[in-house]
PDB file of C-alpha atoms in Angstrom:
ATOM      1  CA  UNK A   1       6.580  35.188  -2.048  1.00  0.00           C
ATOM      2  CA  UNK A   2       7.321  31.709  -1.733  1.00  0.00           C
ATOM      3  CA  UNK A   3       5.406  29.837   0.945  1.00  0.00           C
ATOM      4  CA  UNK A   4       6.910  28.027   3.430  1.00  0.00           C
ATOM      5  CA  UNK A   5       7.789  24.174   3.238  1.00  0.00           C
ATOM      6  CA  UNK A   6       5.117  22.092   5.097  1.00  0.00           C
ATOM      7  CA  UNK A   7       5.867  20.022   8.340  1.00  0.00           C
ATOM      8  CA  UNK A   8       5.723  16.386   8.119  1.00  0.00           C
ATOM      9  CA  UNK A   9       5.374  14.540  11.951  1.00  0.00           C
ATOM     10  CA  UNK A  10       4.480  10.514  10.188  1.00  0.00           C
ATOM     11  CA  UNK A  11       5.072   8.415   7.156  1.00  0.00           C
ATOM     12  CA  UNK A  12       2.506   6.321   6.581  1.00  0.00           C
ATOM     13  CA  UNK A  13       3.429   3.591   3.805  1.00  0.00           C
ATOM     14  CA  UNK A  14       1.498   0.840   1.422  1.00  0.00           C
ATOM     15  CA  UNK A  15       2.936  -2.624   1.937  1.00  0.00           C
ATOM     16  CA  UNK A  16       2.404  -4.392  -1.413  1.00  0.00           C
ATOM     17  CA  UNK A  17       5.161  -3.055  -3.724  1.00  0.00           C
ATOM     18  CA  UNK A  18       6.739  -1.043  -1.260  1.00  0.00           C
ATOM     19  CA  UNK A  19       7.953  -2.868   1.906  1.00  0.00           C
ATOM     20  CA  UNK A  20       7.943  -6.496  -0.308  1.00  0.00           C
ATOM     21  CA  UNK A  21       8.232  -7.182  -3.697  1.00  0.00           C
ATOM     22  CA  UNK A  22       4.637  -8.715  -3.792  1.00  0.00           C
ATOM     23  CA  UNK A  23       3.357  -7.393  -6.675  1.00  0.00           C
ATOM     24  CA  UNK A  24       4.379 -10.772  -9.480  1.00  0.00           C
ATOM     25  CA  UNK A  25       3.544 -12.600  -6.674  1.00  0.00           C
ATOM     26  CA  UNK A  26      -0.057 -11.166  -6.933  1.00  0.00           C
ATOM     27  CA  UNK A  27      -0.405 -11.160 -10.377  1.00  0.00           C
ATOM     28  CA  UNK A  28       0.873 -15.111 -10.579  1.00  0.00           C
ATOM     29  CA  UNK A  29      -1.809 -16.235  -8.204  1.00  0.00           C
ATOM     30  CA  UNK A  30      -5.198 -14.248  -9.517  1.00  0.00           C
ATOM     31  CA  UNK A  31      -3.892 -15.292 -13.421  1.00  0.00           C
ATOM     32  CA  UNK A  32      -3.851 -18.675 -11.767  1.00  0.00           C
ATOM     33  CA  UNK A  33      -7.103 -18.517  -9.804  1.00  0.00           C
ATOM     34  CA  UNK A  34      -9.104 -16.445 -11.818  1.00  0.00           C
ATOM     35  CA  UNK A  35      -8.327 -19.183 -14.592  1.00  0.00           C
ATOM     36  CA  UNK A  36     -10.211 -21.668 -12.803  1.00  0.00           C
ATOM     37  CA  UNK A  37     -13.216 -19.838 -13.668  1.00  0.00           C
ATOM     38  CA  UNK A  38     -12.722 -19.893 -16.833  1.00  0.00           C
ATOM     39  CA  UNK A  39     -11.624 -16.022 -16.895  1.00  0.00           C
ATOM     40  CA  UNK A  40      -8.557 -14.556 -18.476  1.00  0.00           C
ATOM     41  CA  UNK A  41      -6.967 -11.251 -16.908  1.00  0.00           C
ATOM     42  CA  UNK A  42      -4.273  -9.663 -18.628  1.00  0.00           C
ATOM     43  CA  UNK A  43      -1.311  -7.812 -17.619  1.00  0.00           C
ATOM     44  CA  UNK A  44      -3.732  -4.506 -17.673  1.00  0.00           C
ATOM     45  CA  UNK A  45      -6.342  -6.000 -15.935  1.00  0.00           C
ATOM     46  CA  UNK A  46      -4.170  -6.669 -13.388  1.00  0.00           C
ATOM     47  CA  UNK A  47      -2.610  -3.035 -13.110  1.00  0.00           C
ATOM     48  CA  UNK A  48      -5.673  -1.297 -13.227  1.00  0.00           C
ATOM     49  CA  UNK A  49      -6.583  -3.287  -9.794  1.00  0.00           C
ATOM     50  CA  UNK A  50      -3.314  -2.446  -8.654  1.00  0.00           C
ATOM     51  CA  UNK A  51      -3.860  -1.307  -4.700  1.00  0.00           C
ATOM     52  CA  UNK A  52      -7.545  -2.430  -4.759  1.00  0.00           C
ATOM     53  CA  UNK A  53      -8.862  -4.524  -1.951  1.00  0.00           C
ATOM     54  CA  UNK A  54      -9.022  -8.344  -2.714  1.00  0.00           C
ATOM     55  CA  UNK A  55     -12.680  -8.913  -2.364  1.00  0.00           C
ATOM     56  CA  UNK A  56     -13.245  -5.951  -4.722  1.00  0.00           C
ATOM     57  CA  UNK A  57     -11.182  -6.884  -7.190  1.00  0.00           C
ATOM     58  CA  UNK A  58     -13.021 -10.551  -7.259  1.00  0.00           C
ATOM     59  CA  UNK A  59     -16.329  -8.614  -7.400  1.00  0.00           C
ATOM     60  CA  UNK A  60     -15.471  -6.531  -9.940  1.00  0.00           C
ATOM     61  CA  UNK A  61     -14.634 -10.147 -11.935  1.00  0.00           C
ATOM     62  CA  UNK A  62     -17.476 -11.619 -11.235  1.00  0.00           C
ATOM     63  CA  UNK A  63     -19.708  -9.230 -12.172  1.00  0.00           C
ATOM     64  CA  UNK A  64     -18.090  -9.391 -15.397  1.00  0.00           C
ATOM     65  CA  UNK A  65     -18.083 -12.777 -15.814  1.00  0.00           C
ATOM     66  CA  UNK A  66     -20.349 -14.860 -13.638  1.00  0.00           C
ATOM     67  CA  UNK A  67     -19.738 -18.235 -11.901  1.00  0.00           C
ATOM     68  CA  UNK A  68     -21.409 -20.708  -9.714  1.00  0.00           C
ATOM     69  CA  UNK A  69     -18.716 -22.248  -7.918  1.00  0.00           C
ATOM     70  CA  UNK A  70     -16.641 -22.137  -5.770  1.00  0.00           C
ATOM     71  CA  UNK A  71     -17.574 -18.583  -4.255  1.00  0.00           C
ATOM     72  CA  UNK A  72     -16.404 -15.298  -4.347  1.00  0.00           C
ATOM     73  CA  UNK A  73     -15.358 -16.085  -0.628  1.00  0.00           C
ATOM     74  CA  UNK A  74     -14.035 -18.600  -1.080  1.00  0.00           C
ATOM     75  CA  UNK A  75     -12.004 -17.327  -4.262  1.00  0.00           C
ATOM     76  CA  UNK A  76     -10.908 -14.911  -1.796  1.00  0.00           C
ATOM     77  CA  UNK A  77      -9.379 -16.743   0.410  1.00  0.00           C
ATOM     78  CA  UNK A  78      -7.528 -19.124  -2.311  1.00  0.00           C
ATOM     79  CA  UNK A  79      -5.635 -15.945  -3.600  1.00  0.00           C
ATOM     80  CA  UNK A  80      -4.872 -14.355  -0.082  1.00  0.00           C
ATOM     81  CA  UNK A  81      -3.497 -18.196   1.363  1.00  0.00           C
ATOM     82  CA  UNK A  82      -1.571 -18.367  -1.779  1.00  0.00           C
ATOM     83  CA  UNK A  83      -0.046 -15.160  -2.010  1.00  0.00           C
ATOM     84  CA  UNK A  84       0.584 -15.292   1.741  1.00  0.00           C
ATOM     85  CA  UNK A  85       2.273 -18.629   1.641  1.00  0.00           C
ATOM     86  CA  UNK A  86       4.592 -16.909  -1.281  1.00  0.00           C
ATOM     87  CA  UNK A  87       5.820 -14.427   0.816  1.00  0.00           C
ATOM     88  CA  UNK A  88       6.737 -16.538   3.609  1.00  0.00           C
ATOM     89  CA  UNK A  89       8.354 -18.651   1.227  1.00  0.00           C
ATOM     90  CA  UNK A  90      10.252 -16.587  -0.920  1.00  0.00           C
ATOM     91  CA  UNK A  91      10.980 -14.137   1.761  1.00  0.00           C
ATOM     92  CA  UNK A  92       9.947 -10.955  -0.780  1.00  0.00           C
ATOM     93  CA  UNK A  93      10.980  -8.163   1.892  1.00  0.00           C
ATOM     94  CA  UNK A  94      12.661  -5.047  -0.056  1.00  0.00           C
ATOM     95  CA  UNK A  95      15.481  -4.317   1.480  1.00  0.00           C
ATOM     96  CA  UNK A  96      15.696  -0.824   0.255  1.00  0.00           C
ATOM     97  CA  UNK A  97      12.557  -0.493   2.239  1.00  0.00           C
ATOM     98  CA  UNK A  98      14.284  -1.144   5.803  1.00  0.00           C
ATOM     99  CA  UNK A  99      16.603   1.558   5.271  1.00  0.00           C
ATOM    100  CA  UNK A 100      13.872   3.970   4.025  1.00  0.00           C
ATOM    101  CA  UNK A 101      12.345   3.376   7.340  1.00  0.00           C
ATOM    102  CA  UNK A 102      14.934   3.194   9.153  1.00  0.00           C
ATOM    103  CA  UNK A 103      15.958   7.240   7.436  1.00  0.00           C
ATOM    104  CA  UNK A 104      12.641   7.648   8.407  1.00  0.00           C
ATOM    105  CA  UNK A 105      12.880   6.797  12.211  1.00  0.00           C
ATOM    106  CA  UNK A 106      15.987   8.190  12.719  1.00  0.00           C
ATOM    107  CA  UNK A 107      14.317  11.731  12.063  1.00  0.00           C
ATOM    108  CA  UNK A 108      11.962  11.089  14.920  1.00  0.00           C
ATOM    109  CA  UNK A 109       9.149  10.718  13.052  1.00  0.00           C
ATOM    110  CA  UNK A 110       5.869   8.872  13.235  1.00  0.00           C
ATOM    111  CA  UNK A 111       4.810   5.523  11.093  1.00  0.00           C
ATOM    112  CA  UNK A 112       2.178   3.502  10.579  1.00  0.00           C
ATOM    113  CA  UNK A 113       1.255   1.141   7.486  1.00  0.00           C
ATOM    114  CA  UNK A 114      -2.334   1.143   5.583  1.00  0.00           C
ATOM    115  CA  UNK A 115      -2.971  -1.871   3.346  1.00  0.00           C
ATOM    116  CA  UNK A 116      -5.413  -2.751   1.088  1.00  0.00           C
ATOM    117  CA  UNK A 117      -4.086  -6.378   2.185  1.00  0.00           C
ATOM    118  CA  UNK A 118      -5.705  -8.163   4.994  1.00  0.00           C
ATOM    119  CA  UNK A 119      -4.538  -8.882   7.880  1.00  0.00           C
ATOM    120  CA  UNK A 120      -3.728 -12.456   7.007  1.00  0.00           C
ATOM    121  CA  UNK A 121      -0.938 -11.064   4.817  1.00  0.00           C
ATOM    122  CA  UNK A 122       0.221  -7.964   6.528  1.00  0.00           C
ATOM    123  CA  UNK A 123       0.990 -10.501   9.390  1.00  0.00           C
ATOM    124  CA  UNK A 124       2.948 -12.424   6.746  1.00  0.00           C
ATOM    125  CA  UNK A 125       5.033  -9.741   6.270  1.00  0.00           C
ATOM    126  CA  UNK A 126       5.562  -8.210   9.715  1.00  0.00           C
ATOM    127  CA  UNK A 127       7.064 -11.374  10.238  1.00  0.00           C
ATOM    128  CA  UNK A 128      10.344 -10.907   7.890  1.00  0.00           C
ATOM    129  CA  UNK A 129      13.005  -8.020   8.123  1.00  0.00           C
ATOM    130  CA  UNK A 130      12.542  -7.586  11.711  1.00  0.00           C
ATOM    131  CA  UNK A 131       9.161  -5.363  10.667  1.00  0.00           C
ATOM    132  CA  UNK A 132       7.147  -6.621  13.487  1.00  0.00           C
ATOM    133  CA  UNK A 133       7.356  -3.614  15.817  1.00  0.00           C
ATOM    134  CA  UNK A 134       8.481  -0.832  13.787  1.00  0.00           C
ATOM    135  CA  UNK A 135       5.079   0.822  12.779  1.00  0.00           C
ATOM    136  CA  UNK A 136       2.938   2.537  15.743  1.00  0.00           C
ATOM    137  CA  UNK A 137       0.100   2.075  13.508  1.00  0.00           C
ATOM    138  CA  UNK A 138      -1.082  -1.520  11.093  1.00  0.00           C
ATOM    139  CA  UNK A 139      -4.463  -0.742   9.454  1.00  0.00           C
ATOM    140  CA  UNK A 140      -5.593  -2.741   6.510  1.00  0.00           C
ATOM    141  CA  UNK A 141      -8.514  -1.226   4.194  1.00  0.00           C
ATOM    142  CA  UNK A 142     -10.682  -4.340   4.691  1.00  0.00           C
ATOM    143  CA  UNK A 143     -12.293  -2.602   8.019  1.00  0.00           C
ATOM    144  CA  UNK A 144     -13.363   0.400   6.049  1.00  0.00           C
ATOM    145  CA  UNK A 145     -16.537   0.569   4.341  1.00  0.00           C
ATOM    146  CA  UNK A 146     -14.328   1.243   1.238  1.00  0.00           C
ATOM    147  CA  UNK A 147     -11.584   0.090  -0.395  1.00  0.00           C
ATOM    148  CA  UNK A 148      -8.663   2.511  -1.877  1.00  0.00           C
ATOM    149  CA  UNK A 149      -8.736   4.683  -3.859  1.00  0.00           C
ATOM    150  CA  UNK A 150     -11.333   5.805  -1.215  1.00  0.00           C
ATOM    151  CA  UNK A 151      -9.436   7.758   0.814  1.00  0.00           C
ATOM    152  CA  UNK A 152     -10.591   6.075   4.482  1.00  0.00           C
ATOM    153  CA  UNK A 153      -7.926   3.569   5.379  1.00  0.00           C
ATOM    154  CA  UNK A 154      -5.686   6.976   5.175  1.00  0.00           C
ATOM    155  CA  UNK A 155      -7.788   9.146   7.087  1.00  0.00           C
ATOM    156  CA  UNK A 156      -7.896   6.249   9.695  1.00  0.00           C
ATOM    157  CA  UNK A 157      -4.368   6.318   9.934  1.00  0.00           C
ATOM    158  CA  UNK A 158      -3.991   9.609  10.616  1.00  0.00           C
ATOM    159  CA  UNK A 159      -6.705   9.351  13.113  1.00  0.00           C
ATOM    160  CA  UNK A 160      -5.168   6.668  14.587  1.00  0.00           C
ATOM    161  CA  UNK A 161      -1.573   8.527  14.546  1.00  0.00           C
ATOM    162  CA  UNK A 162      -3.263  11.592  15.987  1.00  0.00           C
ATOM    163  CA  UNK A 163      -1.742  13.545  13.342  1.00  0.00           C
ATOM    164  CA  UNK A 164      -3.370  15.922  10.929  1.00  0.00           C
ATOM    165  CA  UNK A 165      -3.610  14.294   7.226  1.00  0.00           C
ATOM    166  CA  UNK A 166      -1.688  17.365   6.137  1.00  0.00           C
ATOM    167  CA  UNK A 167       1.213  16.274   8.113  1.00  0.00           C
ATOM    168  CA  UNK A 168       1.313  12.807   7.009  1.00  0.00           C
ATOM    169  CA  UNK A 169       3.656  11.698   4.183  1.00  0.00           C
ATOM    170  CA  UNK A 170       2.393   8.456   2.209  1.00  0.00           C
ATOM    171  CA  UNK A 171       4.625   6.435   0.462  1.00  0.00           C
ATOM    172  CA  UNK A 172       2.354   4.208  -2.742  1.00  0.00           C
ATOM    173  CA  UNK A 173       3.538   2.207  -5.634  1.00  0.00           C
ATOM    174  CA  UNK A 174       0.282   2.583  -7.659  1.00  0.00           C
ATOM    175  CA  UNK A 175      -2.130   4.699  -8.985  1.00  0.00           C
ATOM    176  CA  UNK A 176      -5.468   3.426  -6.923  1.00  0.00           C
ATOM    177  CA  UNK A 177      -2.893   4.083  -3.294  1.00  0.00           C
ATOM    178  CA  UNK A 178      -1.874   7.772  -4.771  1.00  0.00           C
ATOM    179  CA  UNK A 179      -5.393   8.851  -5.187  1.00  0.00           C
ATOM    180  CA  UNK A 180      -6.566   7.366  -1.752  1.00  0.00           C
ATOM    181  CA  UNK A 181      -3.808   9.386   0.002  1.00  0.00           C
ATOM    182  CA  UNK A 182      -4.500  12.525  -1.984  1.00  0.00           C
ATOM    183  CA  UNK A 183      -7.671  12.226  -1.158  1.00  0.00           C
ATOM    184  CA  UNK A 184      -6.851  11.930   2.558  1.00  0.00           C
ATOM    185  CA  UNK A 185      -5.639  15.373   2.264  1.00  0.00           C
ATOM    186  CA  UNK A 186      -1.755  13.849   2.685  1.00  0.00           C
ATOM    187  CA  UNK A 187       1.437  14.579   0.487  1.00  0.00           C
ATOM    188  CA  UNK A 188       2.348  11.262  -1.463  1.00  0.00           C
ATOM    189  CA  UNK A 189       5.564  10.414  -3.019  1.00  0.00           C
ATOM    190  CA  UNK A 190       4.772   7.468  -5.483  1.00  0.00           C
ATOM    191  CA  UNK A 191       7.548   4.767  -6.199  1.00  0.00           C
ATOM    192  CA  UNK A 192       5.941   2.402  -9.488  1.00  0.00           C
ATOM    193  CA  UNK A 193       8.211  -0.446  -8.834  1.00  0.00           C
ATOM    194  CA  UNK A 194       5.602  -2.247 -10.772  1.00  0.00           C
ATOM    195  CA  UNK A 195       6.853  -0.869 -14.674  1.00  0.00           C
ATOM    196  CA  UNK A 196       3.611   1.344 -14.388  1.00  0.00           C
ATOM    197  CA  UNK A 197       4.865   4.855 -14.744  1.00  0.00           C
ATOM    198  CA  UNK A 198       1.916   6.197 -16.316  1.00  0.00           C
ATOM    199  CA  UNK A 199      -1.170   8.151 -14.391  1.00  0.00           C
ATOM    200  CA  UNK A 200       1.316   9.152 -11.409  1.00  0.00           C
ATOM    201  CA  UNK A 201       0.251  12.878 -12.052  1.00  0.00           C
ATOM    202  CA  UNK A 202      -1.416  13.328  -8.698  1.00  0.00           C
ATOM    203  CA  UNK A 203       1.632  12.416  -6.961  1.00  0.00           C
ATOM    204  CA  UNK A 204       3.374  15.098  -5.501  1.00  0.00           C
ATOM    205  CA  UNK A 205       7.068  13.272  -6.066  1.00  0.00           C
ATOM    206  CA  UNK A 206       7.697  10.232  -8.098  1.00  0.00           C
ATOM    207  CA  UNK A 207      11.030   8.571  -7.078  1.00  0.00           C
ATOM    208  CA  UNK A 208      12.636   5.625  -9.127  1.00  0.00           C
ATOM    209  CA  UNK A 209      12.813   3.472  -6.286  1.00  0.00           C
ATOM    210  CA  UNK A 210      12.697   3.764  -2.803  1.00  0.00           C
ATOM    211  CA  UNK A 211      16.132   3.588  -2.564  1.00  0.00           C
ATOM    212  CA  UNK A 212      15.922   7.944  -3.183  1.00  0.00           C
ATOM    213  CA  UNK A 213      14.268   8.273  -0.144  1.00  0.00           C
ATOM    214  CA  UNK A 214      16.238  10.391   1.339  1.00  0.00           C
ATOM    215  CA  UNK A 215      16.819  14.030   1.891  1.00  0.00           C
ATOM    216  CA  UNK A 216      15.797  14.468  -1.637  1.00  0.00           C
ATOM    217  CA  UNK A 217      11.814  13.325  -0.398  1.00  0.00           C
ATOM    218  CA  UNK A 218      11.782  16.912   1.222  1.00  0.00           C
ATOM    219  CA  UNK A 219      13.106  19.323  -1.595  1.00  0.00           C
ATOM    220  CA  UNK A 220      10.735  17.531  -4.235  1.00  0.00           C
ATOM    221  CA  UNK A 221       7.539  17.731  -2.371  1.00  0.00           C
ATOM    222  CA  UNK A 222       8.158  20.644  -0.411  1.00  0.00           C
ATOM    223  CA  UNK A 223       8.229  19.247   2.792  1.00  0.00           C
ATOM    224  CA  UNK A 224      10.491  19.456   6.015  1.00  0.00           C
ATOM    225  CA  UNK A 225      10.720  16.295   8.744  1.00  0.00           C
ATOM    226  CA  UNK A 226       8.991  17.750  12.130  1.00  0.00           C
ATOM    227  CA  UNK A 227       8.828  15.339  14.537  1.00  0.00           C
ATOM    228  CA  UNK A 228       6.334  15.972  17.640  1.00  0.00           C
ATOM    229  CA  UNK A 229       8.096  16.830  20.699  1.00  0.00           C
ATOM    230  CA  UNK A 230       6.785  14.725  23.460  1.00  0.00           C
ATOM    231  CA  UNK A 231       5.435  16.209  26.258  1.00  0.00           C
ATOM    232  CA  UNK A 232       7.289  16.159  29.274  1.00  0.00           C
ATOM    233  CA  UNK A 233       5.335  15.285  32.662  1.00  0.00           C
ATOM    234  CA  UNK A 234       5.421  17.910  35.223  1.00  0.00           C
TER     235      UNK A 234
END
């Protein structure tokens, strides 16, 4: 018997890779920074850290390869001003993006964004396309204990939605984002903008860009839009 398809109230979607074409950007400025340290990352060092929280991924280096100076804070903060400061400049926004959301919005449902970005940079990008008051819900992973792919900046979001995970739809360009979202308990439909198309098996849809989301979202995960109805005051 087959089952029946299960009801989706909110989209909640990454922002790096998805909503802006960040994702050179990033791997310009840590090649750059992480050189000043004498360290060398390569092009799969860089996608394995794909969707990871900043700080961690400068941890993760300098356990690796220890310096003195300048700090991991401060090494931090280099990258995110620099990256930032891209954005602005080069105005990355994905078009194909808007109109997802805007498909999305015009079904009545729900959206919020969770980042592994901090705020510093999801601010950045509110500010271009007109994004500034379009999501209900702006969580970044830095005010969770952990980073994805632990699954908490997720199950925030759906806390924060008041939405079951279940009934939240996550949109992710990597692998790290697909795996926090699965492990929220949400469906995920995975668009590797990136050139990464390998370890997407968790991923209950994988679309070539995020120009396909459309009607074709619902068939391939087995999903149907069901917005909320609001209560009505008596």
């Amino acid at each position: 018997m087959k089952s029946s398809p299960r009801p989706i109230e909110a989209v909640v979607f990454d922002m790096d890779g998805v909503l802006v074409d960040s994702e050179p950007i990033w791997r310009a400025v840590e090649r750059e920074v992480f050189a000043g340290v004498g360290i060398e990352v390569t092009d799969e060092d860089l996608f394995e850290t794909m969707g990871v929280r900043v700080a961690d991924v400068v941890e993760r280096w300098h356990r690796r390869h220890p310096w003195d100076e300048p700090s991991r804070e401060e090494i931090v903060e280099t990258i995110v001003e620099h990256v930032a400061r891209a954005i602005e400049r080069d105005d990355a926004i994905n078009e194909e993006a808007i109109r997802a959301i805007d498909y999305v919005e015009g079904l009545g449902l729900r959206l919020a964004l969770a980042s592994s970005s901090p705020m510093r940079l999801i601010r950045a990008v509110l500010s271009l396309g007109g994004l500034a008051n379009r999501f209900e819900v702006v969580l970044t992973a830095e005010d969770e204990e952990r980073g994805k792919p632990d699954p908490a900046v997720y199950r925030s979001a759906a806390l924060a939605l008041r939405v079951a995970p279940e009934r939240c739809l996550a949109v992710e360009d990597s692998v790290n984002g697909v795996r926090s979202a699965k492990a929220a308990g949400m469906v995920c439909v995975a668009v590797p903008v990136s050139g990464v198309t390998d370890g997407f098996e968790e991923a209950d849809l994988v679309l070539g860009t995020i120009a396909e989301f459309d009607e074709r979202v619902w068939t391939g995960t087995g999903t149907i839009p069901a917005p909320a109805t609001p209560m009505i005051a008596g």
